[in-house]
Short mmCIF file of C-alpha atoms in Angstrom, two decimals:
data_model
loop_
_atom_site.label_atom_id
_atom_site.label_comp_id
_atom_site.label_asym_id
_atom_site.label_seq_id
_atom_site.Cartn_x
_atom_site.Cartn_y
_atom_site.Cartn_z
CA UNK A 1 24.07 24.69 19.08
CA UNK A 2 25.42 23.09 16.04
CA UNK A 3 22.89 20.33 14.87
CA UNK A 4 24.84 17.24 14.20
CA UNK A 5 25.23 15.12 11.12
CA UNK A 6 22.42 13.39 9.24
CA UNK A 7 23.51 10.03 8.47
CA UNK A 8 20.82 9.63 6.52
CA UNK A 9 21.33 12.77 4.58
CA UNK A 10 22.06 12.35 0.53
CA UNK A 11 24.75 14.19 0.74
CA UNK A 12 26.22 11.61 3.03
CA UNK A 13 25.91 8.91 0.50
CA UNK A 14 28.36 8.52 -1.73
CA UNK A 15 30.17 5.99 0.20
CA UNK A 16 27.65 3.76 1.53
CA UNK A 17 25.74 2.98 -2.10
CA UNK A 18 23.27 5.62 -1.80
CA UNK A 19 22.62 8.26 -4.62
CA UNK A 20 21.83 7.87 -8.20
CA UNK A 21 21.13 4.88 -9.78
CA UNK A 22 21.85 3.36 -12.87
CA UNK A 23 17.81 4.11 -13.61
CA UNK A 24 18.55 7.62 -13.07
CA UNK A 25 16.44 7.77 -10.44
CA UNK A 26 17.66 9.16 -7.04
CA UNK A 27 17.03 6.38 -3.74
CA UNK A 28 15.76 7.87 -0.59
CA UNK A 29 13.81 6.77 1.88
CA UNK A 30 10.54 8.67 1.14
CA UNK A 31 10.66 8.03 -2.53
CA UNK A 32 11.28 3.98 -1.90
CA UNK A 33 8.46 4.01 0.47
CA UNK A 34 6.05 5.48 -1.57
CA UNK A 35 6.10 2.43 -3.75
CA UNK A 36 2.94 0.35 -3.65
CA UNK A 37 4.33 -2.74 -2.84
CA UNK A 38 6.58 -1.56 -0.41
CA UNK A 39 3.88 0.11 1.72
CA UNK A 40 2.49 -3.60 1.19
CA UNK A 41 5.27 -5.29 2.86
CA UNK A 42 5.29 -2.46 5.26
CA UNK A 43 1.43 -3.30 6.12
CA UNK A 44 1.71 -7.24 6.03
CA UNK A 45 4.89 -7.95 8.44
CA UNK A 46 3.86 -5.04 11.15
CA UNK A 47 0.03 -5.80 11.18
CA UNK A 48 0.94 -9.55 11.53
CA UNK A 49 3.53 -9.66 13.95
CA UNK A 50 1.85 -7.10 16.37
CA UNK A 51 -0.81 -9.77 16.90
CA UNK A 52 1.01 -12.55 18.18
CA UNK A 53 1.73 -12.90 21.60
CA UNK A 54 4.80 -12.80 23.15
CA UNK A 55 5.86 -13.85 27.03
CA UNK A 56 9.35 -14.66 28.83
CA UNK A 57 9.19 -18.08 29.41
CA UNK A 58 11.59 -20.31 32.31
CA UNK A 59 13.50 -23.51 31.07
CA UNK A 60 12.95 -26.19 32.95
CA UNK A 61 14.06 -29.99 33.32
CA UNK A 62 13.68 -32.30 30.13
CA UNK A 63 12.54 -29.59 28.32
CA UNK A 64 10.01 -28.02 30.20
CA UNK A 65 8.40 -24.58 29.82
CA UNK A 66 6.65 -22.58 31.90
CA UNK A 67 5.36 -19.23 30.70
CA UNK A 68 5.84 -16.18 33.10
CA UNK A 69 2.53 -13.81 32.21
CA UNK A 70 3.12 -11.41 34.72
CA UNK A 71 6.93 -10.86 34.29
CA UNK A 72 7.55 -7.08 33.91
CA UNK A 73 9.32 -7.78 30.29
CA UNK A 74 5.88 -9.94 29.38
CA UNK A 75 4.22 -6.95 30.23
CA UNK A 76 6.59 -4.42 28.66
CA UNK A 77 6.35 -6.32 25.11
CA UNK A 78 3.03 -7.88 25.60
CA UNK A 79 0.25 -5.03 27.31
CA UNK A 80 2.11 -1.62 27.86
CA UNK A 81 5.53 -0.48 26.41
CA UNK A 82 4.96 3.10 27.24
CA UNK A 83 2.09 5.32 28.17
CA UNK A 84 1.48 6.33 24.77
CA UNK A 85 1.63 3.48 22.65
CA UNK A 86 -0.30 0.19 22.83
CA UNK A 87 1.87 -3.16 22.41
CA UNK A 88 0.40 -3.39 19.03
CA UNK A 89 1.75 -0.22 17.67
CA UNK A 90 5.34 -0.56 19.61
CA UNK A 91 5.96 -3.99 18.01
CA UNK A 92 4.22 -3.30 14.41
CA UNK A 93 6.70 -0.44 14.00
CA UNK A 94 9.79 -1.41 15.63
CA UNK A 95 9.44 -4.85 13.64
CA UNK A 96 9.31 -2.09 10.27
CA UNK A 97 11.95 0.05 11.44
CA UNK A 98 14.29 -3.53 11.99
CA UNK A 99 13.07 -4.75 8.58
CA UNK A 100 13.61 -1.31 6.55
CA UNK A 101 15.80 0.80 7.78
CA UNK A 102 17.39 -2.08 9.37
CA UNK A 103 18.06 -0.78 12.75
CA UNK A 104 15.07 -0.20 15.79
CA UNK A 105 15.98 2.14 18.13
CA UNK A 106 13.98 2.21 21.75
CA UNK A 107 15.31 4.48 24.90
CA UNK A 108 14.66 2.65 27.97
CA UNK A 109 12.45 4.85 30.19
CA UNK A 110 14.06 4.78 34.07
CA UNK A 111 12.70 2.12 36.38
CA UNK A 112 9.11 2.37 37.95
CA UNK A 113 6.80 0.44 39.09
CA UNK A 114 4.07 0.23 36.78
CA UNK A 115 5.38 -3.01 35.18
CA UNK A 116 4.57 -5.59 37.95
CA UNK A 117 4.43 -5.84 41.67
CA UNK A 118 8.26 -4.74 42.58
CA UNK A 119 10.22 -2.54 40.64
CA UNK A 120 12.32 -3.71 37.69
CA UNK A 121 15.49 -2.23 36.46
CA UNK A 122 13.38 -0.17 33.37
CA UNK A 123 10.14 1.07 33.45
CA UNK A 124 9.14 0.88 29.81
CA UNK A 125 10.28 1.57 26.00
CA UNK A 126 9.72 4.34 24.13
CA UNK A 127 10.32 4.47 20.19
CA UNK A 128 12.93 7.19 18.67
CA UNK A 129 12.73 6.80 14.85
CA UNK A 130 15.74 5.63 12.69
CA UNK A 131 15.37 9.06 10.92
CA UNK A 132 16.26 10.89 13.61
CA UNK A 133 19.75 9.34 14.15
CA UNK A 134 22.71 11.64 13.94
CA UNK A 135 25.37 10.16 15.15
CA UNK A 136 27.09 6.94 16.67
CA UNK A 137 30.89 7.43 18.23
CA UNK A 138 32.48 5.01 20.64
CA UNK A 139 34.26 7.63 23.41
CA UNK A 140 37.34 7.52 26.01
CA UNK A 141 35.30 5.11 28.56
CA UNK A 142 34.63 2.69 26.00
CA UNK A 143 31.01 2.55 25.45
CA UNK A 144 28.84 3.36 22.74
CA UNK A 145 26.99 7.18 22.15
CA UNK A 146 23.94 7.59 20.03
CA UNK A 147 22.52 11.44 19.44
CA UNK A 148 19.65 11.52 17.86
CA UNK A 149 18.18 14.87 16.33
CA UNK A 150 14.93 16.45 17.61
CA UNK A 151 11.62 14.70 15.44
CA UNK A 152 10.80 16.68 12.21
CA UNK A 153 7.16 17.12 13.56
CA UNK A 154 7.10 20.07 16.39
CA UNK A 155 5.21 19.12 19.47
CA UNK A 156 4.03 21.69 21.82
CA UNK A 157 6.48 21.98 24.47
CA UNK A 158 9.18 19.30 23.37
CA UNK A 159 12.58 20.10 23.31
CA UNK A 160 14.00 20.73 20.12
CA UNK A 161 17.72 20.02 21.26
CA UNK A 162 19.43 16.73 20.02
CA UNK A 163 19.55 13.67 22.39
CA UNK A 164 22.21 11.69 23.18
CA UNK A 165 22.14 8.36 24.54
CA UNK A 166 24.37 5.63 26.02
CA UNK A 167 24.25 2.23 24.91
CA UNK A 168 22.78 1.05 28.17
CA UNK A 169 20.06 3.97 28.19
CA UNK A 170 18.87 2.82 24.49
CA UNK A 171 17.69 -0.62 23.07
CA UNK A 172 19.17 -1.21 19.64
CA UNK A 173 18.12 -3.85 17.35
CA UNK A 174 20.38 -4.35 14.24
CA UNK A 175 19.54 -6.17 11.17
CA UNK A 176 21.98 -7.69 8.88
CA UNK A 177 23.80 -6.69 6.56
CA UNK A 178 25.63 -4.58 8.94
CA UNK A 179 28.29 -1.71 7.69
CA UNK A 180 32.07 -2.35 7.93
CA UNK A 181 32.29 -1.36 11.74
CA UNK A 182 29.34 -3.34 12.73
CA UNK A 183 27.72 -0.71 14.68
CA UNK A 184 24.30 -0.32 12.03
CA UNK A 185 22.54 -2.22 9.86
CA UNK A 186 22.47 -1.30 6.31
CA UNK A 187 19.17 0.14 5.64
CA UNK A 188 17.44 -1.63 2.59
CA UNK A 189 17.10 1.21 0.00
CA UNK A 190 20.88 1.24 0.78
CA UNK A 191 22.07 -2.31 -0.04
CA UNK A 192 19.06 -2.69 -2.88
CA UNK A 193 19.11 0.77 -4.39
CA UNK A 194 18.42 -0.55 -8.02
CA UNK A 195 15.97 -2.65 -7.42
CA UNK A 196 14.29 -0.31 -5.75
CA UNK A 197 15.15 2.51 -8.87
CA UNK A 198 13.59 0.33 -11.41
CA UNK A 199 10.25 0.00 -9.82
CA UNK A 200 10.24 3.61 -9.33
CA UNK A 201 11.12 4.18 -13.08
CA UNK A 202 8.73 1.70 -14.38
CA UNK A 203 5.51 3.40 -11.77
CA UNK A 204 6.94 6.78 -12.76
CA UNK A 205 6.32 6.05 -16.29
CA UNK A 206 2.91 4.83 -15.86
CA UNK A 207 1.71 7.66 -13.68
CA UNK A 208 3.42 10.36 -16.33
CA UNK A 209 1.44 8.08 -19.13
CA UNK A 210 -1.93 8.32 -17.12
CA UNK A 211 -1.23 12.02 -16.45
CA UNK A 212 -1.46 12.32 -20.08
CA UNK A 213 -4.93 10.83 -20.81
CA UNK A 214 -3.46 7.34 -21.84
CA UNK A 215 -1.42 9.05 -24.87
CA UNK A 216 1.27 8.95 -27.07
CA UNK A 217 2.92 11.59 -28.81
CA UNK A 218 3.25 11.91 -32.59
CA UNK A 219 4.77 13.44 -35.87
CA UNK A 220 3.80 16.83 -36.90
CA UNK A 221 4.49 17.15 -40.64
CA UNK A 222 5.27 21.16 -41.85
CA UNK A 223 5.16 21.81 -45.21
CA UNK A 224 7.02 25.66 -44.82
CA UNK A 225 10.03 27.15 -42.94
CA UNK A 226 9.62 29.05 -39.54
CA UNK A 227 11.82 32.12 -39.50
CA UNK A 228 13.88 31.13 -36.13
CA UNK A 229 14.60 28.91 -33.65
CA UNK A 230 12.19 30.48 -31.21
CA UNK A 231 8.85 30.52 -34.08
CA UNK A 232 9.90 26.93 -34.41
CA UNK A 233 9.37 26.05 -30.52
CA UNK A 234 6.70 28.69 -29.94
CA UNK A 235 4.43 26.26 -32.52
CA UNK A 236 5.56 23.06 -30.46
CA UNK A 237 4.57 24.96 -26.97
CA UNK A 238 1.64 26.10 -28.10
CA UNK A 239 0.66 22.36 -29.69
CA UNK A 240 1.83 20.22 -26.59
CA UNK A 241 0.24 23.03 -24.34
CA UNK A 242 -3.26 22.22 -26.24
CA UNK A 243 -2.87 18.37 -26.80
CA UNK A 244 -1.73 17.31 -23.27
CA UNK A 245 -2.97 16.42 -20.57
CA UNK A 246 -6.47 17.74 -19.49
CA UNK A 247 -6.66 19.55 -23.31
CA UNK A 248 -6.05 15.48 -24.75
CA UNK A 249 -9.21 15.28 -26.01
CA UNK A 250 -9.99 18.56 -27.21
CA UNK A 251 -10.16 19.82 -31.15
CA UNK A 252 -7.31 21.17 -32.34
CA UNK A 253 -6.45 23.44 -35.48
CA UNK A 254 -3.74 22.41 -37.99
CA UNK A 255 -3.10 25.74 -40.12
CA UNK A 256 -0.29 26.01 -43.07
CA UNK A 257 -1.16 22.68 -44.32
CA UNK A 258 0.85 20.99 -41.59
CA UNK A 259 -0.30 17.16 -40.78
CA UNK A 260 -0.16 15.33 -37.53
CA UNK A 261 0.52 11.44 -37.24
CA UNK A 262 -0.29 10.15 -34.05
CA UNK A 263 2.03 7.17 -32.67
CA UNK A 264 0.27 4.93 -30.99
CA UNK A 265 1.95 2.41 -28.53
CA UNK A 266 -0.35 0.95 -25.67
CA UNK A 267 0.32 -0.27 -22.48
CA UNK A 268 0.16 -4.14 -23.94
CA UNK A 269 2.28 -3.59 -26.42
CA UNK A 270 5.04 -1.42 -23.93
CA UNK A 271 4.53 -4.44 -21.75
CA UNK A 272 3.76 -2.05 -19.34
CA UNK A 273 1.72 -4.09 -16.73
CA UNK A 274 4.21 -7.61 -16.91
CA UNK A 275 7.32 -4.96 -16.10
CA UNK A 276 5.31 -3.63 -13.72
CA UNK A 277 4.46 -6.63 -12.34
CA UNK A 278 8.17 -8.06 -12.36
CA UNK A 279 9.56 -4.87 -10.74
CA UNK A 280 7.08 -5.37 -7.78
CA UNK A 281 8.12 -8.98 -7.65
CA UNK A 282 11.75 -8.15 -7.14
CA UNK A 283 10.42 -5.47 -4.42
CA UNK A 284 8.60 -7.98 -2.55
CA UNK A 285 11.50 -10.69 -2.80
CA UNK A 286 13.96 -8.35 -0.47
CA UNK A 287 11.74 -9.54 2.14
CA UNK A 288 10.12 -12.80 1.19
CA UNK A 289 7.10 -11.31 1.16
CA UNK A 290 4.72 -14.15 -0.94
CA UNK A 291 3.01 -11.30 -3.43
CA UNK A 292 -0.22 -13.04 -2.92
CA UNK A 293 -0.70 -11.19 -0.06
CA UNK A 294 -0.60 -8.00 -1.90
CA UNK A 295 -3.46 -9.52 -4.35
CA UNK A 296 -1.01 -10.61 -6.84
CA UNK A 297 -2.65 -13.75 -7.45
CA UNK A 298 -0.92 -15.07 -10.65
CA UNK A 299 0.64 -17.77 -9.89
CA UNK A 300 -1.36 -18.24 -6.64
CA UNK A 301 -4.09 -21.59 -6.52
CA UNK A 302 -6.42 -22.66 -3.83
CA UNK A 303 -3.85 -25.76 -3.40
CA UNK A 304 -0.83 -23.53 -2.52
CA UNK A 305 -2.10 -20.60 -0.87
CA UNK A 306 -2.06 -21.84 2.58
CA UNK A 307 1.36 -23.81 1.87
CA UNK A 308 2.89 -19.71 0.64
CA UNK A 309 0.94 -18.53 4.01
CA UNK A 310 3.08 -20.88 6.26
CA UNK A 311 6.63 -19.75 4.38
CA UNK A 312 5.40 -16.41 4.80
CA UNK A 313 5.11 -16.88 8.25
CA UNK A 314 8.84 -19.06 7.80
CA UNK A 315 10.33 -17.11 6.18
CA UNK A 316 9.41 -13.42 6.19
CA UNK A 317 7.91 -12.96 10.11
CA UNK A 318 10.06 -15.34 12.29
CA UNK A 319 13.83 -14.09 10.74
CA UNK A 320 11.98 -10.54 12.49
CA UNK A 321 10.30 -12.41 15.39
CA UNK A 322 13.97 -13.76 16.65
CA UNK A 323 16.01 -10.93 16.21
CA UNK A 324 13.38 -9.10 18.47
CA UNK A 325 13.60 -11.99 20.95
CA UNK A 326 17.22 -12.28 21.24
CA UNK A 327 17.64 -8.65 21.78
CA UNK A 328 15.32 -8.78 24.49
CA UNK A 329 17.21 -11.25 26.19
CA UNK A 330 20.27 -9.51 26.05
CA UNK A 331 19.40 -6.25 27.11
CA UNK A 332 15.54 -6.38 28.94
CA UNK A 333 15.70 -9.68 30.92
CA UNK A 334 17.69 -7.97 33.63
CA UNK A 335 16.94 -10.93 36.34
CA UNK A 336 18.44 -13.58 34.09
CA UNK A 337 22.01 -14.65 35.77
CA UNK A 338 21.30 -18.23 35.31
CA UNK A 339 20.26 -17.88 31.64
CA UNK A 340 17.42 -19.82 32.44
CA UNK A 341 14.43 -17.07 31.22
CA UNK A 342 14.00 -16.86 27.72
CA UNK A 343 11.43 -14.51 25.38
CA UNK A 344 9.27 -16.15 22.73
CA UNK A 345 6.28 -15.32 20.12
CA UNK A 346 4.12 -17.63 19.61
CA UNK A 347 3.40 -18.54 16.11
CA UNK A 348 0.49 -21.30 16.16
CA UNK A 349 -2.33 -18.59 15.38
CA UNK A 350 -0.44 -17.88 11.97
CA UNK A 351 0.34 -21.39 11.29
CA UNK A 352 -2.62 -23.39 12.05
CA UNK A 353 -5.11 -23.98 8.74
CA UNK A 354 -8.60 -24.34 8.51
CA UNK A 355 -10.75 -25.64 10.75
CA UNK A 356 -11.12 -29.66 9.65
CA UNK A 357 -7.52 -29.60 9.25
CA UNK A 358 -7.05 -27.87 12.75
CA UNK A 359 -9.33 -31.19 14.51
CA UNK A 360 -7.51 -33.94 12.46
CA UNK A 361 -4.09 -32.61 13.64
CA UNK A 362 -5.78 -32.08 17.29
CA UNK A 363 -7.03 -35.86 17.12
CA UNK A 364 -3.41 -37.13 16.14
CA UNK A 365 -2.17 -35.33 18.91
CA UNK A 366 -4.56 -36.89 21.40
CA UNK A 367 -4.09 -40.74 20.48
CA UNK A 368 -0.33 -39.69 20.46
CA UNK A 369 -0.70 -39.01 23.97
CA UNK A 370 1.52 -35.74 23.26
CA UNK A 371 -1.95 -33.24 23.36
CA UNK A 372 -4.34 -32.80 26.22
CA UNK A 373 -7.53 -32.03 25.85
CA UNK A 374 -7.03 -28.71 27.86
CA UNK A 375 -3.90 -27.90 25.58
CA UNK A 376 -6.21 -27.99 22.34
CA UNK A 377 -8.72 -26.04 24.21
CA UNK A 378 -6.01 -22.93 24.94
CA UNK A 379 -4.92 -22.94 21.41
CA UNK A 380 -8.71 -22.73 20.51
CA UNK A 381 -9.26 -19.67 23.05
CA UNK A 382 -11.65 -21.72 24.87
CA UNK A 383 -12.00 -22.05 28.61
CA UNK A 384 -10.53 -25.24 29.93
CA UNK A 385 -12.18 -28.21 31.46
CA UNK A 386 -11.99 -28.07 35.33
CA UNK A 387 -11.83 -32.23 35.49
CA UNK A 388 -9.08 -34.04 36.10
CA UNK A 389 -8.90 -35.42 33.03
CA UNK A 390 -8.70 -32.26 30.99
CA UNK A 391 -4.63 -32.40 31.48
CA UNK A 392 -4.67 -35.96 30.97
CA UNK A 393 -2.16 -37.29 27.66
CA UNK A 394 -3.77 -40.59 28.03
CA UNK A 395 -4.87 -41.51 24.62
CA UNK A 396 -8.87 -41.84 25.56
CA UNK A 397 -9.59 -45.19 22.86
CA UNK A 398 -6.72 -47.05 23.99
CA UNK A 399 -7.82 -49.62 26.78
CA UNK A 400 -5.17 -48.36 29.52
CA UNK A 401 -6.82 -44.82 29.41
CA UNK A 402 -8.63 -43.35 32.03
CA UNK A 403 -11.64 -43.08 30.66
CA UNK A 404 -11.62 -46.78 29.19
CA UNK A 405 -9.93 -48.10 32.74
CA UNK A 406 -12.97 -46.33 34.56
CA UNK A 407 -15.61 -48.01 31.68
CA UNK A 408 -14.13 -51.19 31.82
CA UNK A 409 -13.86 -50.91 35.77
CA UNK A 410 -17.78 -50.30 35.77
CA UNK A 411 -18.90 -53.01 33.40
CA UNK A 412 -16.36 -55.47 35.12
CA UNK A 413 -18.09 -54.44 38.72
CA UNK A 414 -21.89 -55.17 36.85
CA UNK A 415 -20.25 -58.26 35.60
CA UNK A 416 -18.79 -59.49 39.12
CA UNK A 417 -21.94 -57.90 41.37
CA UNK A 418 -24.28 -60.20 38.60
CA UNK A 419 -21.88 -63.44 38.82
CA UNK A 420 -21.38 -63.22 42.66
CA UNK A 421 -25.44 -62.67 42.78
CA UNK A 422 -25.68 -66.12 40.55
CA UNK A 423 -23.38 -67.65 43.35
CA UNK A 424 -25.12 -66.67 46.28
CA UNK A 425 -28.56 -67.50 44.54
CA UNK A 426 -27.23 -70.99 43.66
CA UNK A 427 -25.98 -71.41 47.31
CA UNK A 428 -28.95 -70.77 48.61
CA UNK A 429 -30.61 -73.39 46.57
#
């Protein structure tokens, strides 16, 4: 069988941007993601967003919420995708696969019961890497074909033959920019291929500088003739061969009075580290990714770190958090004719600060009568109280709240039980 196109092929390129670069430096997708600061990125959004939680939650009247934790999508997203992968791996990589190659592809495993009490409509997800697509074609009925090729690592007993999928056998996340028919997203190393060239020119030339001991070549001064061509670059050979690398340091014998002037040009000077530096800055702005998560801490200050850790979370996790949640709801929530089911992450571990902060916002919330004390207490991971008055919005120092109504009730019984005592002891004077 004829193995179908590689879309991602280089040879495929030349009209969607890929290729060479102005750098000279050829864009794929293994030489991009070799780059420091993208395996950064690739660490910081997948680790984060796999540990938030996520549930399908019902609308209801005025606003209300109620969370569903034991809806078979909750589950799906939230405990077990598949039998192989825990939520936190399913999410960490689909969320990189959406972000980098900027389409997630998951085929929807047929309908079981492993998800909840009854049956659902799909019994789980299970991730097919961006890599392996082949092809996409829209056929005679209308609807959308994917065929995927087999994975390039061989496991025992898998078929090798490509797959092909219908649209409602596969869940497809797209991220923009799409291409021109809409169908894929534009994969990163696509749409920012010099960008990405320069910081692998600028790291390429400090590893080959390294590789060399931390040297410079120099001028070899010859005060004779060599008979050819080939004398001439059989002395350079044999000089480079001794002075390079490993040999950098070692002695070295200058015969025919020939003289050797080092140049010397160091990494300050070559403003090696501040291009450096600026090339992994542009890297890390494709994805408003604040670089003081990667340690660069240069313009980073105790006074604006936690303000860069909420736009991170703004900017750079929920863009990512949404498109996963509105493809859910339009392919997964399969029991959703009213529209009235909805999927959510929630965000408040991220964004809360430290813990004196975390209290003074708590105690506006409370004598706004908008917290309860059992709603600060789930946000904490703490157990709730099993009063009545732990899901009470009452504000508890104003003098209509329960806890000053039941106070004041007490004192004003001591105060009427002592004054009706006075009474009867003066009647019975």
């Amino acid at each position: 069988m004829t193995k179908p196109r590689d879309q991602w092929d280089q040879q495929y390129w030349g009209a969607l941007g890929g290729g060479m670069s102005l750098a000279g430096v050829n864009v794929t997708d293994h030489n991009v993601s070799q780059l420091g600061a993208v395996q950064s990125v690739r660490y910081g959004l997948s680790s984060a967003l796999s540990t938030l939680p996520v549930s399908v939650y019902r609308k209801g009247a005025k606003g209300a919420r109620t969370p569903l934790p034991n809806h078979p999508v909750t589950r799906m997203l939230g405990a077990r995708p598949n039998a192989v992968n825990a939520p936190g791996e399913f999410i960490g990589e689909l969320a990189w696969h959406l972000s980098y190659y900027r389409n997630g592809f998951a085929r929807i495993l047929p309908p079981s019961d492993q998800l909840g009490p009854e049956p659902y409509g799909l019994g789980g997800l299970e991730l097919i890497h961006p890599r392996r697509l082949a092809l996409v074609e829209r056929r005679y009925d209308g609807r959308l074909y994917y065929t995927f090729n087999p994975p390039a690592t061989i496991v025992q007993n898998s078929s090798l033959a490509p797959e092909t999928y219908r649209e409602d056998e596969l869940w497809h996340l797209r991220g923009n920019p799409l291409r021109e028919d809409g169908l894929l997203g534009e994969p990163i190393f696509e749409t920012a291929k010099n960008v990405f060239a320069r910081a692998i020119a600028v790291h390429d030339y400090g590893d080959l500088w390294f590789a060399n001991y931390g040297g410079t070549g120099g001028i070899i001064k010859h005060p004779g003739t060599f008979k050819d061509k080939e004398d001439k670059q059989e002395f350079l050979n044999t000089w480079r061969a001794s002075g390079t690398g490993r040999n950098r340091h070692r002695d070295r014998l200058l015969t025919h009075g020939a003289e050797y002037t080092p140049l010397k040009v160091t990494n300050a000077e070559a403003q090696l580290l501040e291009t450096e530096d600026a090339a992994d800055t542009a890297v890390f702005g494709l994805w408003s990714y604040p670089p003081h998560r990667a340690g660069r801490l240069k313009r980073s200050t105790n006074n604006n770190i936690e303000q860069q850790g909420s736009e991170f979370v703004v900017y750079c996790l929920a863009p990512l958090a949404v498109a996963i949640e509105q493809a859910a709801e339009r392919d997964l929530l399969l029991d959703n004719q009213n529209g009235d089911l909805f999927v959510e992450y929630n965000f408040f571990g991220l964004l809360r600060g430290d813990l004196l902060n975390r209290y003074r916002a708590y105690l506006i919330g409370r004598q706004g009568e908008w917290l309860s004390a059992n709603d600060i207490l789930r946000w904490e991971n703490m157990s709730p109280r099993t009063d009545l008055a732990g899901d009470d919005y009452k504000n508890p120092l104003t003098k209509d709240s329960g806890a000053a109504v039941d106070e004041g009730a007490g004192e004003s019984g001591s105060d009427k039980q002592g004054s009706s005592g006075k009474e009867q002891k003066n009647d019975e004077d």
